[in-house]
CSV table of C-alpha atoms in Angstrom, one decimal:
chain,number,residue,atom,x,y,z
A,15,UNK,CA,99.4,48.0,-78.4
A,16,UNK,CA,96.1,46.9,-77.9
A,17,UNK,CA,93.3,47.8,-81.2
A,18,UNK,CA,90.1,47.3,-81.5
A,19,UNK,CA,87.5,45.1,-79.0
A,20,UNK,CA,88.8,41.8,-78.0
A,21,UNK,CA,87.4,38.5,-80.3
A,22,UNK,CA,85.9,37.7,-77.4
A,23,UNK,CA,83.7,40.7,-76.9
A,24,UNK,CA,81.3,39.7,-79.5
A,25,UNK,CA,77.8,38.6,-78.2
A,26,UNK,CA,78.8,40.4,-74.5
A,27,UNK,CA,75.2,41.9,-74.2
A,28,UNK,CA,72.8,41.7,-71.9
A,29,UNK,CA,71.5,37.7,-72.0
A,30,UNK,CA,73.5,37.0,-75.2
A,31,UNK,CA,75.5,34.5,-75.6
A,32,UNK,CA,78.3,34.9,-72.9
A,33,UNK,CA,76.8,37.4,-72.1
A,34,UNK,CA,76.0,39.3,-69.0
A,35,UNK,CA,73.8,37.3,-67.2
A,36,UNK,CA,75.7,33.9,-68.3
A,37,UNK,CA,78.4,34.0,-66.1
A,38,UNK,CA,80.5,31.4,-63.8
A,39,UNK,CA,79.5,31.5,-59.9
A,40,UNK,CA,82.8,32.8,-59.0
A,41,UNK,CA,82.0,35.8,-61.1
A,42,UNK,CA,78.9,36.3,-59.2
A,43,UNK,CA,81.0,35.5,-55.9
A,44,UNK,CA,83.2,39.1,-57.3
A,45,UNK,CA,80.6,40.8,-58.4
A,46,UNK,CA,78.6,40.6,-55.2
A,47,UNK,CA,81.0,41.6,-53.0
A,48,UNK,CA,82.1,44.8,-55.1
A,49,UNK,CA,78.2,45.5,-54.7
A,50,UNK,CA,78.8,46.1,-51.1
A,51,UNK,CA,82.6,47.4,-51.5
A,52,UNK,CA,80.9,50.2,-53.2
A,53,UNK,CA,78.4,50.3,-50.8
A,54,UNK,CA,80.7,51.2,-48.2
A,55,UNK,CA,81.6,55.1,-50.3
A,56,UNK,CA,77.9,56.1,-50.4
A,57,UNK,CA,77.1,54.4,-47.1
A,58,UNK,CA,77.9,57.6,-45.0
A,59,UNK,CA,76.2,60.1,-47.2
A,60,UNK,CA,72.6,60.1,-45.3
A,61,UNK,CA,74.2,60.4,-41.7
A,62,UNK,CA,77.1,62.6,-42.2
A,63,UNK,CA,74.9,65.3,-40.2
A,64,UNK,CA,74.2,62.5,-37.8
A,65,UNK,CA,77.4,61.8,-37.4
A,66,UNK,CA,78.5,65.1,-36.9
A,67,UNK,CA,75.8,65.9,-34.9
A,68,UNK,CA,76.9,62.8,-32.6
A,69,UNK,CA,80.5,63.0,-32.4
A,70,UNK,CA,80.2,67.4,-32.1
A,71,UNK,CA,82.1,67.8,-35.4
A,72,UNK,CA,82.0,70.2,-38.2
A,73,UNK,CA,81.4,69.6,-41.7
A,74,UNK,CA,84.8,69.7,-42.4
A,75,UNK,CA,85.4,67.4,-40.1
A,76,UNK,CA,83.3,64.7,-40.9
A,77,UNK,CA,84.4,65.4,-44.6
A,78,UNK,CA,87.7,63.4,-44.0
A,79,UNK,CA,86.1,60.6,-43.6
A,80,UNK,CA,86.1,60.5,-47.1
A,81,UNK,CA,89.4,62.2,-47.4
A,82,UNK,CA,91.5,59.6,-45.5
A,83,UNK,CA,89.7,56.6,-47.4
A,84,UNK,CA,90.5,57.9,-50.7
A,85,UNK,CA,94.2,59.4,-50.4
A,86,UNK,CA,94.7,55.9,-48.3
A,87,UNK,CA,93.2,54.4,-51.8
A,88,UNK,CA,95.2,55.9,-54.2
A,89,UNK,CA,98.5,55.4,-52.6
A,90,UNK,CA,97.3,51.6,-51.9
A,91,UNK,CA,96.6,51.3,-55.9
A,92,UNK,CA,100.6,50.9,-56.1
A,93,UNK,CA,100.6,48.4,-53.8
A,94,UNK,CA,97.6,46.2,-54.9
A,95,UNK,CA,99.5,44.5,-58.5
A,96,UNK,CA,102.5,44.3,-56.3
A,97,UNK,CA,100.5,42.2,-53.9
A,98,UNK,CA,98.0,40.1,-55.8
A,99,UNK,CA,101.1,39.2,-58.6
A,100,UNK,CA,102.9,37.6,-55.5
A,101,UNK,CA,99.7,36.1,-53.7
A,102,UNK,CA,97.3,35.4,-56.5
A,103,UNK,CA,94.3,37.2,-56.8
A,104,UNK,CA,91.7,34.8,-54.6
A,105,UNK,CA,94.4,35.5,-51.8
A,106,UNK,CA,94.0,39.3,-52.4
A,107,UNK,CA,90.7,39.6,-52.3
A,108,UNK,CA,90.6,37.8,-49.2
A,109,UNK,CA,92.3,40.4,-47.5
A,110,UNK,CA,91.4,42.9,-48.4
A,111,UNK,CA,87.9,42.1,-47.6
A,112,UNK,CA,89.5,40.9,-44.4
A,113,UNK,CA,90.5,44.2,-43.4
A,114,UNK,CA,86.7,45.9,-44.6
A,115,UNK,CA,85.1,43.7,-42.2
A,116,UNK,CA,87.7,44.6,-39.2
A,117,UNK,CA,87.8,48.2,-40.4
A,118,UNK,CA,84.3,49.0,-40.6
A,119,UNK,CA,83.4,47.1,-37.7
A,120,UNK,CA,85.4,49.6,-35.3
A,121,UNK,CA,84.5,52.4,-37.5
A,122,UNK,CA,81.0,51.7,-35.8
A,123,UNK,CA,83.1,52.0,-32.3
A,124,UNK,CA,84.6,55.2,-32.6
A,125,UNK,CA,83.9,57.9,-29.7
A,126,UNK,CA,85.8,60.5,-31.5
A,127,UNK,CA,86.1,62.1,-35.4
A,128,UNK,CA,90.0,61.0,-35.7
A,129,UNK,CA,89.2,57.6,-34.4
A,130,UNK,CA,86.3,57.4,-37.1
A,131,UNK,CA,88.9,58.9,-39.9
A,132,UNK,CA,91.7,56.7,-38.5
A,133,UNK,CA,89.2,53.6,-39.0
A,134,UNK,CA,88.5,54.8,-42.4
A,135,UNK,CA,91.6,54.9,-43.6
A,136,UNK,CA,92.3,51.1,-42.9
A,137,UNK,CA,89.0,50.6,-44.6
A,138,UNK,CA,90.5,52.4,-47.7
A,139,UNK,CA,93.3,49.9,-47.6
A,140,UNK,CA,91.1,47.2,-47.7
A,141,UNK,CA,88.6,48.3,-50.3
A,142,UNK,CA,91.5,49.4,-52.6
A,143,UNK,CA,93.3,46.1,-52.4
A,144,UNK,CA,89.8,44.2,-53.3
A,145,UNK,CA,88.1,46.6,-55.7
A,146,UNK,CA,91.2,47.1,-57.9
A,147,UNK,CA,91.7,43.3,-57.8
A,148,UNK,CA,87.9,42.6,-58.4
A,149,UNK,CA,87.9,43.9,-61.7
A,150,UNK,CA,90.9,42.4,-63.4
A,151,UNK,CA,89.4,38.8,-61.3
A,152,UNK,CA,86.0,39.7,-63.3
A,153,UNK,CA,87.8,40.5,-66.4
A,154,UNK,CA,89.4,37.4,-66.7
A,155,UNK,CA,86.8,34.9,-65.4
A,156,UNK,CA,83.7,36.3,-67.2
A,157,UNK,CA,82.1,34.5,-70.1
A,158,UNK,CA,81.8,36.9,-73.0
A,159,UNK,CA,84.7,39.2,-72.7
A,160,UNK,CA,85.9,42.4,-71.8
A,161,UNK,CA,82.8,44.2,-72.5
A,162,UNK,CA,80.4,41.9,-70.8
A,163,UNK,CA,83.1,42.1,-67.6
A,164,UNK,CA,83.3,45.6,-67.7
A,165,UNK,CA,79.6,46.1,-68.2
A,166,UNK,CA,79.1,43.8,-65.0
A,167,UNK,CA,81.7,45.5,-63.0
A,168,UNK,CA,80.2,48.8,-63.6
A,169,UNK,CA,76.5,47.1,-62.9
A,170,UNK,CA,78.0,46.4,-59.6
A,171,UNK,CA,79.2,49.5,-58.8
A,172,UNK,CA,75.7,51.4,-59.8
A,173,UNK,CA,73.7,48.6,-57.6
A,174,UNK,CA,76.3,49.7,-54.9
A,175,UNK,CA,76.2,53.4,-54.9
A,176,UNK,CA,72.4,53.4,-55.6
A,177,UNK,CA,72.4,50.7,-52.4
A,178,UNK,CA,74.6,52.5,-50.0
A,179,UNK,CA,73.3,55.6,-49.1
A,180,UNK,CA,69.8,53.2,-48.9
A,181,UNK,CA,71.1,51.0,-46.3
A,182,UNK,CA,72.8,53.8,-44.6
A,183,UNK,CA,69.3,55.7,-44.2
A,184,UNK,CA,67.5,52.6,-43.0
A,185,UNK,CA,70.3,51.7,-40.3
A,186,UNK,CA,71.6,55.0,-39.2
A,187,UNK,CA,68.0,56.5,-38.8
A,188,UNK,CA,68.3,54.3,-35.6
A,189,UNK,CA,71.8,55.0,-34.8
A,190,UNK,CA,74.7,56.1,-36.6
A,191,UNK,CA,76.9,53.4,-35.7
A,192,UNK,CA,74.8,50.8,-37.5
A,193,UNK,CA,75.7,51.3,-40.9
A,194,UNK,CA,79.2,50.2,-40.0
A,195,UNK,CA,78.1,47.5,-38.3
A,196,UNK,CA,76.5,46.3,-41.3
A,197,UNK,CA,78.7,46.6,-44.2
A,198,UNK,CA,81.1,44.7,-41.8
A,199,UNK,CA,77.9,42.0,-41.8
A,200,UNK,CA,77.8,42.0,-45.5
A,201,UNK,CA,81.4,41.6,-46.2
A,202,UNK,CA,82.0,39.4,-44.0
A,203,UNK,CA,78.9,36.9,-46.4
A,204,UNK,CA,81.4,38.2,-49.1
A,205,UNK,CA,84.4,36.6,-47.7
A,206,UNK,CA,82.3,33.4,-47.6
A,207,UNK,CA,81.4,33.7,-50.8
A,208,UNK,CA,84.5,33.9,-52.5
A,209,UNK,CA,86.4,31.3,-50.6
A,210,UNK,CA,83.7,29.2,-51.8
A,211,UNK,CA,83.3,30.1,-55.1
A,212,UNK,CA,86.4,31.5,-56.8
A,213,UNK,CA,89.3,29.3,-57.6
A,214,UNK,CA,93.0,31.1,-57.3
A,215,UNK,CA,93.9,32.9,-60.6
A,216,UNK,CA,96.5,32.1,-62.9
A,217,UNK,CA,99.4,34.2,-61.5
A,218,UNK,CA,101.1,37.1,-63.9
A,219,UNK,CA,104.2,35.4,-65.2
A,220,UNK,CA,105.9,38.4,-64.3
A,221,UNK,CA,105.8,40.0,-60.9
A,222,UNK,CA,104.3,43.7,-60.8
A,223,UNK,CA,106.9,46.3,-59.2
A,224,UNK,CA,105.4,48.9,-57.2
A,225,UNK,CA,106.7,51.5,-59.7
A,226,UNK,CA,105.1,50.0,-62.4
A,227,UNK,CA,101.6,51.4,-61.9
A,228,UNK,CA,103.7,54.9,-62.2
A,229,UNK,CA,105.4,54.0,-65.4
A,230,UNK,CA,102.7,53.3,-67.2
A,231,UNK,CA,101.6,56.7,-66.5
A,232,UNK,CA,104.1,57.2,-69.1
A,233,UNK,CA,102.0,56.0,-72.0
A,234,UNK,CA,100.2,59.6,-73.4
A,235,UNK,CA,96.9,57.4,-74.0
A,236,UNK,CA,96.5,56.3,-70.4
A,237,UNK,CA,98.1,59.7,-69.0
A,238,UNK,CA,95.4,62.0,-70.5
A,239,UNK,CA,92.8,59.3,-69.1
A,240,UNK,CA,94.0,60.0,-66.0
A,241,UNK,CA,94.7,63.5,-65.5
A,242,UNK,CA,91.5,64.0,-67.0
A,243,UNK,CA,89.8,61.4,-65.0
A,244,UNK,CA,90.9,63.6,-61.9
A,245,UNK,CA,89.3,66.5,-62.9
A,246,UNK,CA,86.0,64.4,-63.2
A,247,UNK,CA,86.4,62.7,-59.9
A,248,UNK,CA,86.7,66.3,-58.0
A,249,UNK,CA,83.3,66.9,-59.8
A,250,UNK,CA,81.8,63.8,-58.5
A,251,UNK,CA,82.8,63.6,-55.2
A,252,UNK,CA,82.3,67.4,-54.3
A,253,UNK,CA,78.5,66.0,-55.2
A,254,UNK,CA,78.2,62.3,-53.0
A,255,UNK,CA,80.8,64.4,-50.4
A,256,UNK,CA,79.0,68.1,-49.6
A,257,UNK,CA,75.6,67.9,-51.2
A,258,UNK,CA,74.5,65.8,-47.7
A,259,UNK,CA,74.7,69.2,-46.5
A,260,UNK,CA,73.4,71.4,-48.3
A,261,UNK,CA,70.3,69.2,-49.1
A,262,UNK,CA,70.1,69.0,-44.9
A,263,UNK,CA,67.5,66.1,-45.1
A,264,UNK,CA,66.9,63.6,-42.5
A,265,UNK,CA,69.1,60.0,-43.3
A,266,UNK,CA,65.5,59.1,-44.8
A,267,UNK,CA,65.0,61.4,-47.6
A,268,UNK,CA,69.2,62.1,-48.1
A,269,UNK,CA,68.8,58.1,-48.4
A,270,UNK,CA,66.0,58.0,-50.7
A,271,UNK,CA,67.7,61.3,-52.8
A,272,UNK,CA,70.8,59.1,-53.3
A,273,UNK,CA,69.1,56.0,-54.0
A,274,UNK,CA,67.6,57.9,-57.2
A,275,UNK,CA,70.7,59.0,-57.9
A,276,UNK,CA,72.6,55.6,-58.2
A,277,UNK,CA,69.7,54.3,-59.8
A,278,UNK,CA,70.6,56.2,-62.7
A,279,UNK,CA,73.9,56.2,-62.7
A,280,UNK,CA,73.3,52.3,-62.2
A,281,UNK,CA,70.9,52.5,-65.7
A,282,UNK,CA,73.2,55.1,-68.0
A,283,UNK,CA,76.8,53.3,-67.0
A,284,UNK,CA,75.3,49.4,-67.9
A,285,UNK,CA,72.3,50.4,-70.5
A,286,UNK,CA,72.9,54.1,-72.2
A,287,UNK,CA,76.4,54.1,-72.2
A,288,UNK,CA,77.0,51.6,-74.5
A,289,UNK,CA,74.3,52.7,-77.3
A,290,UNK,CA,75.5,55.9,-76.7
A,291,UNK,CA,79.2,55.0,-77.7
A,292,UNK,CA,78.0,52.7,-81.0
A,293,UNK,CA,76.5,55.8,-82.2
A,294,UNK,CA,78.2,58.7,-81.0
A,295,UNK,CA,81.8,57.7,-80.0
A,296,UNK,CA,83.3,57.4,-76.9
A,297,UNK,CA,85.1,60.3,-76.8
A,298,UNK,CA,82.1,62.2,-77.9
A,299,UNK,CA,80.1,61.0,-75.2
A,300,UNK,CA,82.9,61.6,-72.6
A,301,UNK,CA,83.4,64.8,-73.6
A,302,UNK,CA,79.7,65.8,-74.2
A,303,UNK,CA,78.4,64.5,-70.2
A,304,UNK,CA,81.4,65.9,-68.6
A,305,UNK,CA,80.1,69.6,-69.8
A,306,UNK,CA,76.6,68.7,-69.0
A,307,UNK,CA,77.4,67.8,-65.3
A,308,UNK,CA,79.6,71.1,-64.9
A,309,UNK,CA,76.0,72.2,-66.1
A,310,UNK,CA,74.3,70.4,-63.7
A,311,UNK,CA,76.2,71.4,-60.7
A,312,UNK,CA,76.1,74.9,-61.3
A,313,UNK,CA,72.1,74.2,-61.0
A,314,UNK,CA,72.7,72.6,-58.4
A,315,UNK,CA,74.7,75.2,-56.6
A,316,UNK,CA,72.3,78.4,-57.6
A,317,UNK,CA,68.3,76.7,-57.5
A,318,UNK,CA,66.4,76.2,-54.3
A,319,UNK,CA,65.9,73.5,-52.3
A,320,UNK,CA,63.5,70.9,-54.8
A,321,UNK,CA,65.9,72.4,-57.8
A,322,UNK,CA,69.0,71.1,-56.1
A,323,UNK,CA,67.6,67.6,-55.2
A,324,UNK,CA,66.4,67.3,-58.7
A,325,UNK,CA,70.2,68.2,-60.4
A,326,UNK,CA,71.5,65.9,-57.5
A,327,UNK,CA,69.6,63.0,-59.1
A,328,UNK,CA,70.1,64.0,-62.4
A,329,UNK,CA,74.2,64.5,-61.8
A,330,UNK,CA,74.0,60.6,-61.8
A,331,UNK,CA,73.3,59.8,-65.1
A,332,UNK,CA,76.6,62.1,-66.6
A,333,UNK,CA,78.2,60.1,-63.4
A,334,UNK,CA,77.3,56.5,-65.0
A,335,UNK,CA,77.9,57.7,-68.3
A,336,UNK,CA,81.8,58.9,-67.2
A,337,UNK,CA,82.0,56.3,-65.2
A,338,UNK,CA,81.6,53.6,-67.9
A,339,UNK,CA,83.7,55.4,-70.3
A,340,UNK,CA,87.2,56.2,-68.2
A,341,UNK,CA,87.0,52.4,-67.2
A,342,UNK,CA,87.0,51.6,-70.8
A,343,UNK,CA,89.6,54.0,-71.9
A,344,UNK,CA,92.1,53.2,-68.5
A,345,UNK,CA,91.9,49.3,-69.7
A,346,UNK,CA,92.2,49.5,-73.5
A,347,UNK,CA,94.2,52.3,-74.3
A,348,UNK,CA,97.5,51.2,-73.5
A,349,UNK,CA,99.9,48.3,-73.4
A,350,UNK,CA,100.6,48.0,-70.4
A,351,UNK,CA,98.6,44.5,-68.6
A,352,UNK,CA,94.9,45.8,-67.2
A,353,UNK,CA,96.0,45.5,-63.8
A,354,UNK,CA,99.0,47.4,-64.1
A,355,UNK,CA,97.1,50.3,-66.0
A,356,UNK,CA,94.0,50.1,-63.7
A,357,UNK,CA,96.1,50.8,-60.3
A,358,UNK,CA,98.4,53.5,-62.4
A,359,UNK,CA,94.8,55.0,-63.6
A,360,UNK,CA,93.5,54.8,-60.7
A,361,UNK,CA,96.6,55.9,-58.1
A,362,UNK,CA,95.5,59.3,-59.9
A,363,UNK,CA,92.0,59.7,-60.0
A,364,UNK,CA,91.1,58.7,-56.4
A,365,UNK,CA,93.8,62.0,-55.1
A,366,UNK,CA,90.9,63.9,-56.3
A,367,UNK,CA,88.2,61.9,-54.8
A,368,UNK,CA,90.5,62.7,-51.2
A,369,UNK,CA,90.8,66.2,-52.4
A,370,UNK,CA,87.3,67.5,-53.0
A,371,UNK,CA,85.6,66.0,-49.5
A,372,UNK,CA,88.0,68.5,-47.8
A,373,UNK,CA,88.1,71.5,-49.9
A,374,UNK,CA,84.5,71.8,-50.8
A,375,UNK,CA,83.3,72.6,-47.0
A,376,UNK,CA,86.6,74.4,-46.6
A,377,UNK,CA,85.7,76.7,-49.9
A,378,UNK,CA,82.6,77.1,-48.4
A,379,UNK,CA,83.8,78.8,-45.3
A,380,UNK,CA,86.4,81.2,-46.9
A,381,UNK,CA,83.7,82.1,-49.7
A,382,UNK,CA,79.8,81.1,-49.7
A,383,UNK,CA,78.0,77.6,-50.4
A,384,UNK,CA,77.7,78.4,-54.2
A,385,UNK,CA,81.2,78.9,-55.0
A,386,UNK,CA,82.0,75.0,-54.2
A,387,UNK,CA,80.3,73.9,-56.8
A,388,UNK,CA,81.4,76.5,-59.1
A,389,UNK,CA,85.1,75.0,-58.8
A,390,UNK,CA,83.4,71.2,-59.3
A,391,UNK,CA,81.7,72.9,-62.7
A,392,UNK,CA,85.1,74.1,-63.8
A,393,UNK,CA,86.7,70.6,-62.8
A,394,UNK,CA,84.1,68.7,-64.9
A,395,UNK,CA,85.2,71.1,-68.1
A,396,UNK,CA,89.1,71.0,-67.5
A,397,UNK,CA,88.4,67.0,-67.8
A,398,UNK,CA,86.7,68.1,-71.3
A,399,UNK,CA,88.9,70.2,-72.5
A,400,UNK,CA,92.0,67.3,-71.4
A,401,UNK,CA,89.8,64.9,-73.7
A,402,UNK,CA,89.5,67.4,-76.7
A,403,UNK,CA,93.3,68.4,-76.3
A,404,UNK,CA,94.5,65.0,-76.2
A,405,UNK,CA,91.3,62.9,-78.4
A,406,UNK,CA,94.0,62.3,-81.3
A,407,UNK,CA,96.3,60.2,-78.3
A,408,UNK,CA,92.7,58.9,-76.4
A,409,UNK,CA,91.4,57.8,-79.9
A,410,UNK,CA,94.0,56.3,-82.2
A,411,UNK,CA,95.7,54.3,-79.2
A,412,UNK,CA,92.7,53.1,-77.9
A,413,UNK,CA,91.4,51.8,-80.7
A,414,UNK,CA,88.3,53.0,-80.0
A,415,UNK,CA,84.9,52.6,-81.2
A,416,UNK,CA,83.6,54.5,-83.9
A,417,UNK,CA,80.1,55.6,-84.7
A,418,UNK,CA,78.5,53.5,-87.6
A,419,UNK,CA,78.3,57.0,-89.2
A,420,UNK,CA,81.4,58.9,-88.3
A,421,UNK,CA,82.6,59.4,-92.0
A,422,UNK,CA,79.0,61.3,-92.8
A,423,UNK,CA,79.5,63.3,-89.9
A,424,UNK,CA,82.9,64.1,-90.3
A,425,UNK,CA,85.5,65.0,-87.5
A,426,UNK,CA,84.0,65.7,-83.6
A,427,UNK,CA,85.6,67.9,-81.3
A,428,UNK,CA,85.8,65.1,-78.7
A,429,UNK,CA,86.6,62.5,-81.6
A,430,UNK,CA,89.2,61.9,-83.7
């Protein structure tokens, strides 16, 4: 069982020694090309009217293009440890950023809805094999530790999401096949870029079953993480999934909305978060921005028009702050290796990130557009109340960080 931060953690901040910004090129190499991995889920969110507009869909419709990438994620997540412990991890990357750059370039072909979801799908194959495997390559190639890799990896995926739905204004104002085109651009510099950079991994010296992922599901620790972890994500993507359309902006100012967004959830996953949990706790902190985003989106759901951009935006900093934490919790609070754990961890959380694309505009037309995020709000507090139920599990397994003042304060509801 793993306790406590790992020896090497010490010194992992920003510019310290092994920290951060001291890292090897093939660390760069990883962490660029999860930049524009992530990219590729915000990318859409400016055009979706666009799209649908331009291939005569509904809503709905266009919704599954986030629905096939993400179911086709999580089931992939049992196939990812299974593939990179037999091919190495350099090898895995590779193709799954192989498949992104096929994918997403005929995404940009499509003449039809199923054909864009169909290319989706294989684009969710490809991002799951390389983003899973990404982080357990940065893990164990960054200088400083755990915490400076994980701090990195999340840095990567706040640059991304801020990035996407920026690009995806910039090229789809023109035409909505663009934005395809140029993630396909980008990862295909990526592919360069690691070949080049990043040496093969040492390989696990025992090969991951596909099962495994599932039976680490049976440690309580990382179960709880996940179950409430999939709460969260309904929350999050029933935001970067519907809001496009209920803010009914041009790609321009949807772009520029979500650029704010990921710009703080960018800032509170790589700089807040990690003052907040020296202080506070992690479970504290969890359990504390997962009731002030059910907040948030029930703002968002009932103001006008300038109230619901501004809870948009602000939904990203209790996104960054989750964000950070879960990864934290799925990679330390079991036994089980970090691959193993991250694609069991994340097999769960991404059925909810497939789930809410489709039900929110479906809620929408059996009910109103308020009640949508109604159900995201009551997501966002079953993941709190999973976190209180289960903080004595969450905390004594992880190991987890305790506030400098914890014994003053005595016993949190969302700490043990």
């Amino acid at each position: 069982m793993r306790q406590g931060k790992d020896p090497l953690d010490e010194g992992a901040g920003i510019g310290g020694t092994g920290g951060l910004l001291r890292q090897p090129r093939a660390v760069w190499a990883t962490a660029g090309a999860s930049v524009v991995a992530f990219m590729g889920i915000g990318l859409v969110d400016p055009i979706l009217p666009s799209i649908a507009k331009g291939l005569d869909a509904t809503p709905s419709q266009v919704s599954l293009l986030f629905t096939s990438y993400f179911l086709i994620t999580a089931v992939a997540m049992l196939v990812t440890g299974f593939v990179s412990s037999r091919i190495g991890g350099r090898k895995t990357l590779l193709v799954g950023l192989a498949l992104v750059v096929v994918f997403a370039a005929l995404a940009g072909t499509s003449n039809s809805v199923g054909e864009l979801v169909g290319f989706r799908a294989g684009w969710g194959l490809g991002n799951a094999l390389f983003v899973s495997t990404a982080l357990a390559v940065i893990v164990g190639a960054a200088a400083g530790g755990s915490a400076a890799a994980i701090l990195l990896y999340e840095s990567a995926l706040g640059l991304g999401m801020a990035c996407g739905p920026l690009l995806g204004a910039v090229l789809g104002d023109a035409k909505w096949r663009y934005p395809f085109f140029g993630t396909a651009a980008l990862m295909a510099i990526g592919f360069v870029a690691i070949t080049a950079f990043l040496k093969e991994q040492p390989r696990p010296a025992r090969k991951t079953s596909l099962l495994d992922p599932v039976k680490a599901l049976g440690h309580g620790g990382l179960a709880s993480a996940a179950a409430s972890a999939f709460f969260y994500n309904y929350a999050f993507f029933t935001v970067l999934a519907f809001t496009p359309f209920v803010l009914n902006m041009s790609p321009y100012k949807s772009g520029g909305v979500f650029f704010a967004w990921g710009v703080l959830l960018a800032v509170f996953s790589v700089l807040v978060a990690p003052r907040l949990q020296e202080r506070f706790g992690s479970l504290k902190v969890l359990g504390g921005s997962l009731v002030l985003l059910a907040a948030d989106l029930l703002v968002l759901g009932y103001g006008n028009h300038t109230t619901a951009v501004a809870a948009t935006i602000a939904s990203g900093a209790f996104i960054g702050l989750n964000n950070t934490v879960y990864t934290e919790l799925a990679l330390g609070v079991s036994d089980a290796p970090r691959p193993v754990a991250s694609a069991g961890y994340n097999f769960v959380r991404w059925f909810a990130a497939a789930a809410a694309p489709y039900f929110a505009p479906k809620i929408e037309e059996w009910s109103d557009i308020h009640v949508p995020f109604v159900v995201a709000a009551g997501a966002a507090v079953l993941g709190a109340v999973i976190v209180w139920a289960r903080r004595a599990s969450l905390t004594r397994e992880a190991g987890e960080r305790q506030p400098a003042h914890a014994a003053e304060d005595g016993v949190s509801v969302f700490a043990d």
